């Protein structure tokens, strides 16, 4: 089984390292082309800057192929900027992939200097959560499950094969959220 990490911008190496630490049988590779996308069983869209990622997705002709794979059931996980790209609605902007029924507001936790580490329960596991210029999830659709909250706000959500976290598990030493994502693929293959 191979998990791809979209490698246009953002925390790519960190995700690859984490996935490789979960299980020797699961490989993780960088994805930059349509052919590389076709070769993976699941995809992580990392954090970074969603406006830049969106532009690069178009430039590399990856937007439609990724959307088609997600709609066909490929497990996908967006962290922070990745969540913004997956969301159905982004305050003040056009949505990008529109495969997750949530509304988001970019940079709502404040500036880079206001980045922080929170903590909370993620699907029964107590974890640290790293927030870096993170968005708020301001609405959650009926078909979306909230997997984690922090300071009374939803910070991890799932809609079928789509997982999204406001925070960055790849910036910690705890690989349990990566393990959870691997479980979403196991359940499929
Ligand atoms: N602030 C970024 C954006 O709006 C997201 C930051 C992140 O991914 N850590 O795109």
PDB file of C-alpha atoms and ligand atoms in Angstrom:
ATOM      1  CA  UNK A   1       0.000   0.000   0.000  1.00  0.00           C
ATOM      2  CA  UNK A   2       1.327   3.427  -0.922  1.00  0.00           C
ATOM      3  CA  UNK A   3       0.274   6.806   0.387  1.00  0.00           C
ATOM      4  CA  UNK A   4       1.107   9.885  -1.657  1.00  0.00           C
ATOM      5  CA  UNK A   5       1.872  13.273  -0.178  1.00  0.00           C
ATOM      6  CA  UNK A   6       1.088  16.163  -2.497  1.00  0.00           C
ATOM      7  CA  UNK A   7       4.523  17.734  -2.940  1.00  0.00           C
ATOM      8  CA  UNK A   8       3.900  21.154  -4.460  1.00  0.00           C
ATOM      9  CA  UNK A   9       4.536  23.109  -1.250  1.00  0.00           C
ATOM     10  CA  UNK A  10       4.349  22.622   2.514  1.00  0.00           C
ATOM     11  CA  UNK A  11       5.249  19.992   5.099  1.00  0.00           C
ATOM     12  CA  UNK A  12       5.863  17.050   2.733  1.00  0.00           C
ATOM     13  CA  UNK A  13       8.933  15.350   4.246  1.00  0.00           C
ATOM     14  CA  UNK A  14       7.376  15.373   7.713  1.00  0.00           C
ATOM     15  CA  UNK A  15       4.272  13.499   6.520  1.00  0.00           C
ATOM     16  CA  UNK A  16       6.344  10.958   4.571  1.00  0.00           C
ATOM     17  CA  UNK A  17       8.476  10.258   7.633  1.00  0.00           C
ATOM     18  CA  UNK A  18       5.426   9.843   9.865  1.00  0.00           C
ATOM     19  CA  UNK A  19       3.630   7.446   7.505  1.00  0.00           C
ATOM     20  CA  UNK A  20       6.775   5.344   7.169  1.00  0.00           C
ATOM     21  CA  UNK A  21       6.942   5.110  10.967  1.00  0.00           C
ATOM     22  CA  UNK A  22       3.428   3.628  11.213  1.00  0.00           C
ATOM     23  CA  UNK A  23       3.994   0.317   9.473  1.00  0.00           C
ATOM     24  CA  UNK A  24       6.827  -1.087   7.312  1.00  0.00           C
ATOM     25  CA  UNK A  25       4.290  -2.382   4.813  1.00  0.00           C
ATOM     26  CA  UNK A  26       3.003   1.101   4.045  1.00  0.00           C
ATOM     27  CA  UNK A  27       5.133   3.225   1.758  1.00  0.00           C
ATOM     28  CA  UNK A  28       4.897   7.012   1.395  1.00  0.00           C
ATOM     29  CA  UNK A  29       5.950   8.932  -1.698  1.00  0.00           C
ATOM     30  CA  UNK A  30       5.872  12.505  -2.968  1.00  0.00           C
ATOM     31  CA  UNK A  31       3.221  13.220  -5.616  1.00  0.00           C
ATOM     32  CA  UNK A  32       3.762  15.977  -8.175  1.00  0.00           C
ATOM     33  CA  UNK A  33       2.371  14.536 -11.405  1.00  0.00           C
ATOM     34  CA  UNK A  34      -0.791  12.871 -12.686  1.00  0.00           C
ATOM     35  CA  UNK A  35       1.132   9.597 -13.179  1.00  0.00           C
ATOM     36  CA  UNK A  36       2.403   9.669  -9.601  1.00  0.00           C
ATOM     37  CA  UNK A  37      -1.139  10.321  -8.395  1.00  0.00           C
ATOM     38  CA  UNK A  38      -2.433   7.323 -10.345  1.00  0.00           C
ATOM     39  CA  UNK A  39       0.091   5.081  -8.559  1.00  0.00           C
ATOM     40  CA  UNK A  40      -1.017   5.813  -4.973  1.00  0.00           C
ATOM     41  CA  UNK A  41      -3.844   4.354  -2.873  1.00  0.00           C
ATOM     42  CA  UNK A  42      -4.426   7.493  -0.807  1.00  0.00           C
ATOM     43  CA  UNK A  43      -3.309  11.113  -0.665  1.00  0.00           C
ATOM     44  CA  UNK A  44      -2.272  13.600   2.000  1.00  0.00           C
ATOM     45  CA  UNK A  45      -2.619  17.290   1.160  1.00  0.00           C
ATOM     46  CA  UNK A  46      -0.191  19.014   3.537  1.00  0.00           C
ATOM     47  CA  UNK A  47      -0.270  22.357   5.239  1.00  0.00           C
ATOM     48  CA  UNK A  48       1.364  25.344   3.595  1.00  0.00           C
ATOM     49  CA  UNK A  49      -0.346  28.295   1.974  1.00  0.00           C
ATOM     50  CA  UNK A  50      -3.667  27.366   0.425  1.00  0.00           C
ATOM     51  CA  UNK A  51      -3.570  30.168  -2.172  1.00  0.00           C
ATOM     52  CA  UNK A  52      -0.166  28.952  -3.407  1.00  0.00           C
ATOM     53  CA  UNK A  53      -1.208  25.298  -3.330  1.00  0.00           C
ATOM     54  CA  UNK A  54      -4.346  26.079  -5.278  1.00  0.00           C
ATOM     55  CA  UNK A  55      -2.367  27.914  -7.970  1.00  0.00           C
ATOM     56  CA  UNK A  56       0.164  25.091  -8.235  1.00  0.00           C
ATOM     57  CA  UNK A  57      -2.580  22.449  -8.401  1.00  0.00           C
ATOM     58  CA  UNK A  58      -3.865  24.224 -11.491  1.00  0.00           C
ATOM     59  CA  UNK A  59      -0.408  24.709 -13.000  1.00  0.00           C
ATOM     60  CA  UNK A  60       0.489  21.033 -12.549  1.00  0.00           C
ATOM     61  CA  UNK A  61      -2.944  19.984 -13.931  1.00  0.00           C
ATOM     62  CA  UNK A  62      -3.657  18.069 -10.748  1.00  0.00           C
ATOM     63  CA  UNK A  63      -6.867  19.717  -9.578  1.00  0.00           C
ATOM     64  CA  UNK A  64      -9.380  17.718 -11.636  1.00  0.00           C
ATOM     65  CA  UNK A  65      -7.541  14.350 -11.364  1.00  0.00           C
ATOM     66  CA  UNK A  66      -7.358  14.703  -7.570  1.00  0.00           C
ATOM     67  CA  UNK A  67     -11.013  15.679  -7.322  1.00  0.00           C
ATOM     68  CA  UNK A  68     -12.000  12.713  -9.515  1.00  0.00           C
ATOM     69  CA  UNK A  69      -9.985  10.269  -7.382  1.00  0.00           C
ATOM     70  CA  UNK A  70     -11.571  11.618  -4.190  1.00  0.00           C
ATOM     71  CA  UNK A  71     -15.075  11.362  -5.644  1.00  0.00           C
ATOM     72  CA  UNK A  72     -14.238   7.780  -6.687  1.00  0.00           C
ATOM     73  CA  UNK A  73     -13.463   6.964  -3.036  1.00  0.00           C
ATOM     74  CA  UNK A  74      -9.703   7.448  -2.632  1.00  0.00           C
ATOM     75  CA  UNK A  75      -8.938   8.225   1.032  1.00  0.00           C
ATOM     76  CA  UNK A  76      -7.627  11.774   1.362  1.00  0.00           C
ATOM     77  CA  UNK A  77      -6.400  13.754   4.366  1.00  0.00           C
ATOM     78  CA  UNK A  78      -5.928  17.521   4.341  1.00  0.00           C
ATOM     79  CA  UNK A  79      -3.981  19.237   7.121  1.00  0.00           C
ATOM     80  CA  UNK A  80      -4.606  22.960   7.657  1.00  0.00           C
ATOM     81  CA  UNK A  81      -4.156  24.475   4.153  1.00  0.00           C
ATOM     82  CA  UNK A  82      -5.134  20.999   2.883  1.00  0.00           C
ATOM     83  CA  UNK A  83      -8.420  21.281   4.789  1.00  0.00           C
ATOM     84  CA  UNK A  84      -9.052  24.684   3.190  1.00  0.00           C
ATOM     85  CA  UNK A  85      -8.597  23.124  -0.267  1.00  0.00           C
ATOM     86  CA  UNK A  86     -11.028  20.289   0.542  1.00  0.00           C
ATOM     87  CA  UNK A  87     -13.788  22.507   2.022  1.00  0.00           C
ATOM     88  CA  UNK A  88     -17.059  23.237   0.253  1.00  0.00           C
ATOM     89  CA  UNK A  89     -16.996  26.887   1.377  1.00  0.00           C
ATOM     90  CA  UNK A  90     -14.157  29.284   2.196  1.00  0.00           C
ATOM     91  CA  UNK A  91     -15.162  32.676   3.590  1.00  0.00           C
ATOM     92  CA  UNK A  92     -14.511  35.428   1.020  1.00  0.00           C
ATOM     93  CA  UNK A  93     -12.995  33.079  -1.595  1.00  0.00           C
ATOM     94  CA  UNK A  94     -14.000  30.503  -4.169  1.00  0.00           C
ATOM     95  CA  UNK A  95     -13.744  26.926  -2.917  1.00  0.00           C
ATOM     96  CA  UNK A  96     -11.145  24.641  -4.493  1.00  0.00           C
ATOM     97  CA  UNK A  97     -11.847  20.879  -4.431  1.00  0.00           C
ATOM     98  CA  UNK A  98     -15.282  21.110  -2.724  1.00  0.00           C
ATOM     99  CA  UNK A  99     -15.396  17.558  -1.402  1.00  0.00           C
ATOM    100  CA  UNK A 100     -15.990  18.207   2.305  1.00  0.00           C
ATOM    101  CA  UNK A 101     -19.193  19.767   3.596  1.00  0.00           C
ATOM    102  CA  UNK A 102     -17.726  22.348   5.966  1.00  0.00           C
ATOM    103  CA  UNK A 103     -17.290  26.123   5.908  1.00  0.00           C
ATOM    104  CA  UNK A 104     -13.892  27.533   6.862  1.00  0.00           C
ATOM    105  CA  UNK A 105     -12.462  30.919   7.688  1.00  0.00           C
ATOM    106  CA  UNK A 106      -8.770  31.266   6.886  1.00  0.00           C
ATOM    107  CA  UNK A 107      -6.188  32.494   9.413  1.00  0.00           C
ATOM    108  CA  UNK A 108      -8.905  32.863  12.047  1.00  0.00           C
ATOM    109  CA  UNK A 109      -6.639  31.748  14.911  1.00  0.00           C
ATOM    110  CA  UNK A 110      -4.425  34.755  14.210  1.00  0.00           C
ATOM    111  CA  UNK A 111      -0.951  35.525  12.910  1.00  0.00           C
ATOM    112  CA  UNK A 112       2.061  33.237  12.698  1.00  0.00           C
ATOM    113  CA  UNK A 113       3.298  34.544  16.057  1.00  0.00           C
ATOM    114  CA  UNK A 114       0.014  33.390  17.579  1.00  0.00           C
ATOM    115  CA  UNK A 115       0.626  29.776  16.582  1.00  0.00           C
ATOM    116  CA  UNK A 116       0.137  27.450  19.551  1.00  0.00           C
ATOM    117  CA  UNK A 117       0.001  23.877  20.781  1.00  0.00           C
ATOM    118  CA  UNK A 118      -3.390  22.778  22.084  1.00  0.00           C
ATOM    119  CA  UNK A 119      -4.601  19.411  23.247  1.00  0.00           C
ATOM    120  CA  UNK A 120      -7.707  17.343  23.083  1.00  0.00           C
ATOM    121  CA  UNK A 121      -9.344  14.064  22.294  1.00  0.00           C
ATOM    122  CA  UNK A 122      -9.076  12.708  18.737  1.00  0.00           C
ATOM    123  CA  UNK A 123     -11.367   9.735  18.262  1.00  0.00           C
ATOM    124  CA  UNK A 124     -10.657   8.466  21.789  1.00  0.00           C
ATOM    125  CA  UNK A 125      -6.921   9.343  21.844  1.00  0.00           C
ATOM    126  CA  UNK A 126      -5.582  12.281  23.821  1.00  0.00           C
ATOM    127  CA  UNK A 127      -3.167  14.194  21.574  1.00  0.00           C
ATOM    128  CA  UNK A 128      -1.226  17.446  21.269  1.00  0.00           C
ATOM    129  CA  UNK A 129      -2.364  19.662  18.419  1.00  0.00           C
ATOM    130  CA  UNK A 130      -0.072  22.138  16.645  1.00  0.00           C
ATOM    131  CA  UNK A 131      -1.913  25.139  15.172  1.00  0.00           C
ATOM    132  CA  UNK A 132      -0.043  27.322  12.642  1.00  0.00           C
ATOM    133  CA  UNK A 133      -2.045  30.207  11.163  1.00  0.00           C
ATOM    134  CA  UNK A 134      -4.934  27.799  11.220  1.00  0.00           C
ATOM    135  CA  UNK A 135      -8.479  28.261   9.912  1.00  0.00           C
ATOM    136  CA  UNK A 136     -11.697  27.973  11.921  1.00  0.00           C
ATOM    137  CA  UNK A 137     -14.243  25.397  10.840  1.00  0.00           C
ATOM    138  CA  UNK A 138     -17.329  27.604  11.133  1.00  0.00           C
ATOM    139  CA  UNK A 139     -19.970  25.107   9.983  1.00  0.00           C
ATOM    140  CA  UNK A 140     -20.090  21.323   9.843  1.00  0.00           C
ATOM    141  CA  UNK A 141     -22.526  19.586   7.476  1.00  0.00           C
ATOM    142  CA  UNK A 142     -24.932  16.837   8.580  1.00  0.00           C
ATOM    143  CA  UNK A 143     -22.863  14.079   6.950  1.00  0.00           C
ATOM    144  CA  UNK A 144     -19.643  15.204   8.589  1.00  0.00           C
ATOM    145  CA  UNK A 145     -18.381  13.624  11.831  1.00  0.00           C
ATOM    146  CA  UNK A 146     -16.386  15.762  14.264  1.00  0.00           C
ATOM    147  CA  UNK A 147     -13.435  13.620  15.439  1.00  0.00           C
ATOM    148  CA  UNK A 148     -11.747  16.248  17.610  1.00  0.00           C
ATOM    149  CA  UNK A 149     -12.424  19.552  19.287  1.00  0.00           C
ATOM    150  CA  UNK A 150     -10.090  22.044  20.902  1.00  0.00           C
ATOM    151  CA  UNK A 151     -11.289  25.078  22.864  1.00  0.00           C
ATOM    152  CA  UNK A 152     -14.877  24.082  21.967  1.00  0.00           C
ATOM    153  CA  UNK A 153     -14.213  24.265  18.215  1.00  0.00           C
ATOM    154  CA  UNK A 154     -14.179  21.385  15.736  1.00  0.00           C
ATOM    155  CA  UNK A 155     -10.577  20.761  14.666  1.00  0.00           C
ATOM    156  CA  UNK A 156     -10.739  17.325  13.006  1.00  0.00           C
ATOM    157  CA  UNK A 157     -13.590  16.147  10.790  1.00  0.00           C
ATOM    158  CA  UNK A 158     -14.395  13.221   8.543  1.00  0.00           C
ATOM    159  CA  UNK A 159     -16.874  12.704   5.748  1.00  0.00           C
ATOM    160  CA  UNK A 160     -16.495   9.142   4.455  1.00  0.00           C
ATOM    161  CA  UNK A 161     -13.137   8.901   2.672  1.00  0.00           C
ATOM    162  CA  UNK A 162     -12.263  12.555   3.434  1.00  0.00           C
ATOM    163  CA  UNK A 163     -10.347  13.366   6.640  1.00  0.00           C
ATOM    164  CA  UNK A 164      -9.320  16.911   7.545  1.00  0.00           C
ATOM    165  CA  UNK A 165      -7.457  18.402  10.485  1.00  0.00           C
ATOM    166  CA  UNK A 166      -7.018  22.065  11.322  1.00  0.00           C
ATOM    167  CA  UNK A 167      -3.821  21.159  13.208  1.00  0.00           C
ATOM    168  CA  UNK A 168      -0.529  19.496  12.138  1.00  0.00           C
ATOM    169  CA  UNK A 169       0.071  15.969  13.517  1.00  0.00           C
ATOM    170  CA  UNK A 170       3.200  15.715  11.325  1.00  0.00           C
ATOM    171  CA  UNK A 171       4.816  18.413  13.499  1.00  0.00           C
ATOM    172  CA  UNK A 172       4.735  16.170  16.595  1.00  0.00           C
ATOM    173  CA  UNK A 173       6.377  12.844  17.451  1.00  0.00           C
ATOM    174  CA  UNK A 174       3.004  11.148  17.814  1.00  0.00           C
ATOM    175  CA  UNK A 175       2.016   9.131  14.754  1.00  0.00           C
ATOM    176  CA  UNK A 176      -1.443   8.060  15.928  1.00  0.00           C
ATOM    177  CA  UNK A 177      -3.403  10.362  13.588  1.00  0.00           C
ATOM    178  CA  UNK A 178      -1.304   9.015  10.691  1.00  0.00           C
ATOM    179  CA  UNK A 179      -2.150   5.531  11.945  1.00  0.00           C
ATOM    180  CA  UNK A 180      -5.839   6.465  11.961  1.00  0.00           C
ATOM    181  CA  UNK A 181      -5.541   7.582   8.313  1.00  0.00           C
ATOM    182  CA  UNK A 182      -3.787   4.322   7.372  1.00  0.00           C
ATOM    183  CA  UNK A 183      -6.768   2.547   8.933  1.00  0.00           C
ATOM    184  CA  UNK A 184      -9.080   4.364   6.507  1.00  0.00           C
ATOM    185  CA  UNK A 185      -7.140   2.799   3.620  1.00  0.00           C
ATOM    186  CA  UNK A 186      -6.954  -0.660   5.179  1.00  0.00           C
ATOM    187  CA  UNK A 187     -10.710  -0.587   5.435  1.00  0.00           C
ATOM    188  CA  UNK A 188     -10.870   0.013   1.661  1.00  0.00           C
ATOM    189  CA  UNK A 189      -8.255  -2.394   0.217  1.00  0.00           C
TER     190      UNK A 189
HETATM  191  N1  LIG B   1      -2.727  30.139   6.715  1.00  0.00           N
HETATM  192  C1  LIG B   1      -2.629  29.143   5.707  1.00  0.00           C
HETATM  193  C2  LIG B   1      -3.713  29.321   4.654  1.00  0.00           C
HETATM  194  O1  LIG B   1      -4.668  29.984   4.878  1.00  0.00           O
HETATM  195  C3  LIG B   1      -2.697  27.747   6.294  1.00  0.00           C
HETATM  196  C4  LIG B   1      -1.559  27.532   7.245  1.00  0.00           C
HETATM  197  C5  LIG B   1      -1.114  26.118   7.389  1.00  0.00           C
HETATM  198  O2  LIG B   1      -1.343  25.264   6.530  1.00  0.00           O
HETATM  199  N2  LIG B   1      -0.419  25.881   8.451  1.00  0.00           N
HETATM  200  O3  LIG B   1      -3.615  28.779   3.604  1.00  0.00           O
END
